[in-house]
mmCIF file of C-alpha atoms in Angstrom:
data_model
loop_
_atom_site.group_PDB
_atom_site.id
_atom_site.type_symbol
_atom_site.label_atom_id
_atom_site.label_comp_id
_atom_site.label_asym_id
_atom_site.label_seq_id
_atom_site.Cartn_x
_atom_site.Cartn_y
_atom_site.Cartn_z
ATOM 1 C CA MET A 17 -89.795 -29.508 -4.460
ATOM 2 C CA LYS A 18 -87.496 -28.547 -7.249
ATOM 3 C CA GLY A 19 -87.415 -24.863 -5.765
ATOM 4 C CA LEU A 20 -85.761 -26.596 -2.635
ATOM 5 C CA PHE A 21 -83.449 -28.298 -4.228
ATOM 6 C CA LEU A 22 -82.411 -25.211 -5.992
ATOM 7 C CA LEU A 23 -82.106 -23.557 -2.669
ATOM 8 C CA VAL A 24 -80.263 -26.240 -1.085
ATOM 9 C CA GLY A 25 -77.734 -26.255 -3.689
ATOM 10 C CA ALA A 26 -77.053 -22.417 -3.586
ATOM 11 C CA LEU A 27 -76.507 -22.547 -0.155
ATOM 12 C CA VAL A 28 -74.017 -25.501 -0.201
ATOM 13 C CA THR A 29 -72.104 -23.706 -2.925
ATOM 14 C CA LEU A 30 -71.640 -20.364 -1.705
ATOM 15 C CA PRO A 31 -69.441 -20.965 1.538
ATOM 16 C CA ALA A 32 -67.628 -23.565 -1.000
ATOM 17 C CA MET A 33 -67.064 -20.549 -3.411
ATOM 18 C CA ALA A 34 -65.826 -18.816 -0.433
ATOM 19 C CA GLN A 35 -63.150 -21.132 0.612
ATOM 20 C CA SER A 36 -62.113 -21.630 -2.788
ATOM 21 C CA HIS A 37 -60.761 -17.794 -2.595
ATOM 22 C CA ASN A 38 -57.222 -17.161 -1.171
ATOM 23 C CA PRO A 39 -57.975 -15.490 1.750
ATOM 24 C CA LEU A 40 -55.455 -12.564 1.401
ATOM 25 C CA GLU A 41 -56.137 -12.130 -2.617
ATOM 26 C CA LYS A 42 -57.733 -8.859 -3.109
ATOM 27 C CA LYS A 43 -60.245 -7.955 -6.082
ATOM 28 C CA ASN A 44 -62.259 -5.057 -7.167
ATOM 29 C CA TRP A 45 -65.320 -7.342 -6.014
ATOM 30 C CA PHE A 46 -67.882 -4.480 -6.744
ATOM 31 C CA GLY A 47 -66.205 -3.234 -10.129
ATOM 32 C CA ASP A 48 -66.014 0.449 -8.618
ATOM 33 C CA PRO A 49 -64.371 2.360 -11.646
ATOM 34 C CA PHE A 50 -60.625 2.667 -11.178
ATOM 35 C CA PHE A 51 -58.222 4.341 -13.092
ATOM 36 C CA GLN A 52 -55.063 6.164 -14.133
ATOM 37 C CA VAL A 53 -55.645 9.191 -15.563
ATOM 38 C CA SER A 54 -51.692 10.757 -15.525
ATOM 39 C CA LYS A 55 -48.194 9.655 -15.458
ATOM 40 C CA GLY A 56 -46.483 12.767 -15.011
ATOM 41 C CA LEU A 57 -44.312 11.973 -11.962
ATOM 42 C CA ALA A 58 -42.872 8.317 -12.449
ATOM 43 C CA ALA A 59 -41.961 7.617 -9.042
ATOM 44 C CA CYS A 60 -45.450 8.086 -7.317
ATOM 45 C CA PRO A 61 -46.708 5.257 -5.458
ATOM 46 C CA ALA A 62 -49.406 3.325 -7.197
ATOM 47 C CA PRO A 63 -52.809 3.267 -4.704
ATOM 48 C CA GLU A 64 -54.454 0.181 -3.980
ATOM 49 C CA GLY A 65 -57.668 1.744 -5.029
ATOM 50 C CA PRO A 66 -61.007 -0.429 -4.161
ATOM 51 C CA MET A 67 -59.494 -4.171 -3.746
ATOM 52 C CA LEU A 68 -60.675 -5.823 -0.989
ATOM 53 C CA THR A 69 -60.477 -9.033 0.567
ATOM 54 C CA PHE A 70 -63.165 -11.851 0.198
ATOM 55 C CA GLU A 71 -63.573 -11.165 3.976
ATOM 56 C CA GLU A 72 -63.132 -7.370 3.591
ATOM 57 C CA GLN A 73 -65.930 -7.446 0.776
ATOM 58 C CA ARG A 74 -68.316 -9.426 2.599
ATOM 59 C CA LEU A 75 -68.485 -6.952 5.584
ATOM 60 C CA GLN A 76 -68.745 -4.063 3.347
ATOM 61 C CA ALA A 77 -71.550 -5.336 1.336
ATOM 62 C CA HIS A 78 -74.243 -4.300 3.930
ATOM 63 C CA TRP A 79 -72.999 -1.041 4.376
ATOM 64 C CA ARG A 80 -72.828 -0.568 0.610
ATOM 65 C CA ALA A 81 -76.548 -1.753 0.242
ATOM 66 C CA GLU A 82 -77.424 1.257 3.045
ATOM 67 C CA ARG A 83 -75.366 3.716 1.716
ATOM 68 C CA GLY A 84 -76.476 3.244 -1.982
ATOM 69 C CA THR A 85 -80.219 3.727 -1.046
ATOM 70 C CA SER A 86 -80.110 6.630 1.448
ATOM 71 C CA CYS A 87 -79.126 8.646 -1.152
ATOM 72 C CA TRP A 88 -82.581 8.161 -3.023
ATOM 73 C CA LEU A 89 -84.509 7.961 0.681
ATOM 74 C CA ALA A 90 -82.892 11.495 0.959
ATOM 75 C CA GLY A 91 -84.340 12.641 -2.423
ATOM 76 C CA LYS A 92 -80.484 13.839 -3.236
ATOM 77 C CA CYS A 93 -80.847 10.908 -6.157
ATOM 78 C CA LYS A 94 -83.110 9.719 -8.902
ATOM 79 C CA ASP A 95 -81.785 6.477 -8.837
ATOM 80 C CA SER A 96 -82.373 3.944 -5.803
ATOM 81 C CA ASN A 97 -78.950 2.681 -5.934
ATOM 82 C CA ALA A 98 -76.277 5.850 -5.901
ATOM 83 C CA TYR A 99 -73.400 3.044 -7.076
ATOM 84 C CA ARG A 100 -74.977 2.678 -10.455
ATOM 85 C CA TYR A 101 -74.127 6.061 -11.182
ATOM 86 C CA ASP A 102 -70.311 5.568 -11.217
ATOM 87 C CA LYS A 103 -70.130 3.834 -14.326
ATOM 88 C CA THR A 104 -71.847 6.981 -16.428
ATOM 89 C CA LEU A 105 -69.775 9.311 -13.630
ATOM 90 C CA ALA A 106 -65.961 7.862 -14.433
ATOM 91 C CA PRO A 107 -65.664 9.013 -18.339
ATOM 92 C CA GLN A 108 -66.818 12.583 -17.308
ATOM 93 C CA VAL A 109 -64.603 12.588 -14.157
ATOM 94 C CA GLU A 110 -61.917 11.656 -16.633
ATOM 95 C CA ALA A 111 -62.659 14.300 -19.697
ATOM 96 C CA ALA A 112 -62.836 17.105 -16.819
ATOM 97 C CA LEU A 113 -59.197 16.036 -15.408
ATOM 98 C CA LYS A 114 -57.581 15.579 -18.600
ATOM 99 C CA ALA A 115 -58.588 18.882 -19.794
ATOM 100 C CA LEU A 116 -56.176 20.500 -17.381
ATOM 101 C CA PRO A 117 -52.936 21.155 -18.489
ATOM 102 C CA GLU A 118 -51.506 20.647 -14.490
ATOM 103 C CA LEU A 119 -52.117 16.878 -15.036
ATOM 104 C CA ALA A 120 -49.204 16.356 -17.431
ATOM 105 C CA VAL A 121 -46.841 16.937 -14.391
ATOM 106 C CA SER A 122 -49.169 15.168 -12.155
ATOM 107 C CA SER A 123 -49.850 11.281 -11.321
ATOM 108 C CA VAL A 124 -53.307 10.629 -10.429
ATOM 109 C CA TRP A 125 -55.468 7.475 -9.936
ATOM 110 C CA VAL A 126 -59.648 8.119 -9.759
ATOM 111 C CA THR A 127 -61.907 5.868 -7.766
ATOM 112 C CA VAL A 128 -65.918 6.477 -8.077
ATOM 113 C CA GLN A 129 -68.072 4.647 -5.562
ATOM 114 C CA ARG A 130 -71.610 6.281 -5.052
ATOM 115 C CA ARG A 131 -70.846 9.860 -6.800
ATOM 116 C CA TRP A 132 -67.947 9.984 -4.500
ATOM 117 C CA VAL A 133 -64.689 10.733 -6.171
ATOM 118 C CA PHE A 134 -61.113 9.581 -4.838
ATOM 119 C CA LEU A 135 -58.186 11.551 -6.267
ATOM 120 C CA GLU A 136 -55.333 9.535 -5.254
ATOM 121 C CA GLY A 137 -51.526 10.154 -6.434
ATOM 122 C CA CYS A 138 -48.749 12.927 -7.036
ATOM 123 C CA VAL A 139 -49.589 16.933 -8.055
ATOM 124 C CA ALA A 140 -46.569 19.278 -8.835
ATOM 125 C CA SER A 141 -48.187 21.950 -5.907
ATOM 126 C CA PRO A 142 -51.179 22.411 -3.682
ATOM 127 C CA GLU A 143 -52.726 24.649 -6.398
ATOM 128 C CA HIS A 144 -52.431 21.867 -8.828
ATOM 129 C CA ALA A 145 -54.608 19.687 -6.051
ATOM 130 C CA LEU A 146 -57.166 21.918 -5.837
ATOM 131 C CA LYS A 147 -57.483 22.796 -9.311
ATOM 132 C CA LEU A 148 -58.322 18.826 -10.271
ATOM 133 C CA GLU A 149 -60.368 19.024 -6.858
ATOM 134 C CA GLN A 150 -62.301 22.075 -8.304
ATOM 135 C CA ALA A 151 -62.519 20.095 -11.812
ATOM 136 C CA VAL A 152 -64.333 17.219 -10.696
ATOM 137 C CA LYS A 153 -66.449 19.153 -8.177
ATOM 138 C CA SER A 154 -67.807 20.793 -11.545
ATOM 139 C CA VAL A 155 -69.058 17.487 -13.119
ATOM 140 C CA PRO A 156 -72.955 17.162 -12.436
ATOM 141 C CA GLU A 157 -73.912 14.307 -10.264
ATOM 142 C CA VAL A 158 -71.080 14.105 -8.442
ATOM 143 C CA GLU A 159 -71.790 14.444 -4.883
ATOM 144 C CA ALA A 160 -68.188 14.752 -3.092
ATOM 145 C CA VAL A 161 -64.637 14.486 -4.229
ATOM 146 C CA VAL A 162 -61.774 13.102 -1.621
ATOM 147 C CA PRO A 163 -58.510 14.424 -2.507
ATOM 148 C CA ALA A 164 -55.759 11.822 -1.314
ATOM 149 C CA LEU A 165 -52.899 13.702 -3.022
ATOM 150 C CA MET A 166 -49.432 14.156 -2.290
ATOM 151 C CA ILE A 167 -47.035 17.416 -3.400
ATOM 152 C CA GLY A 168 -44.064 15.811 -5.263
ATOM 153 C CA ALA A 169 -43.405 12.019 -5.240
ATOM 154 C CA ARG A 170 -41.561 11.440 -1.987
ATOM 155 C CA GLY A 171 -42.703 10.875 1.672
ATOM 156 C CA LYS A 172 -45.675 8.654 3.029
ATOM 157 C CA PRO A 173 -48.783 8.646 0.381
ATOM 158 C CA PRO A 174 -51.765 9.475 2.318
ATOM 159 C CA TYR A 175 -53.909 6.035 0.828
ATOM 160 C CA ALA A 176 -53.228 2.600 0.749
ATOM 161 C CA LEU A 177 -50.586 1.342 -1.711
ATOM 162 C CA ALA A 178 -50.884 -1.205 -4.468
ATOM 163 C CA PRO A 179 -48.699 -4.250 -3.914
ATOM 164 C CA ARG A 180 -45.619 -4.292 -5.612
ATOM 165 C CA LYS A 181 -44.648 -6.287 -8.799
ATOM 166 C CA GLY A 182 -43.836 -9.471 -8.247
ATOM 167 C CA SER A 183 -44.369 -9.060 -4.445
ATOM 168 C CA ARG A 184 -45.858 -11.882 -3.087
ATOM 169 C CA HIS A 185 -47.835 -10.135 0.106
ATOM 170 C CA HIS A 186 -51.319 -8.169 -0.513
#
């Protein structure tokens, strides 16, 4: 009987928790590694990164569970959840990128999700973008690299932007 009360309490509490969130507030619900590795192009627009609203997070939860286990089921991962690699991959990716002199003239952010590394930001040339991508591909356990890099800091970035400081809209 005690277990039933706990279950009913949890079912009542979950919807209340969801309603207590600002529906437009975005957070990194899944704790995906997201960090900036360089600031060489100060005018580079900052990416939004893995920030989601509560509803977006809710919609992605099932998809992430499927994607996380498909790697293991296909025999490509030792771990049964590909997302568990991310926290150990992040410092390795950061070290590989920081070893490149091209990073000094770039502003680059990194997101790591299920062994995929997303590079967002601005670089000085297409050759620099290629070197960054190759450096990340050389990190063991990285499955894919998705570059979304601009050449220079002008124009429309190929990634979603972080809200401007002081902006009320997310």
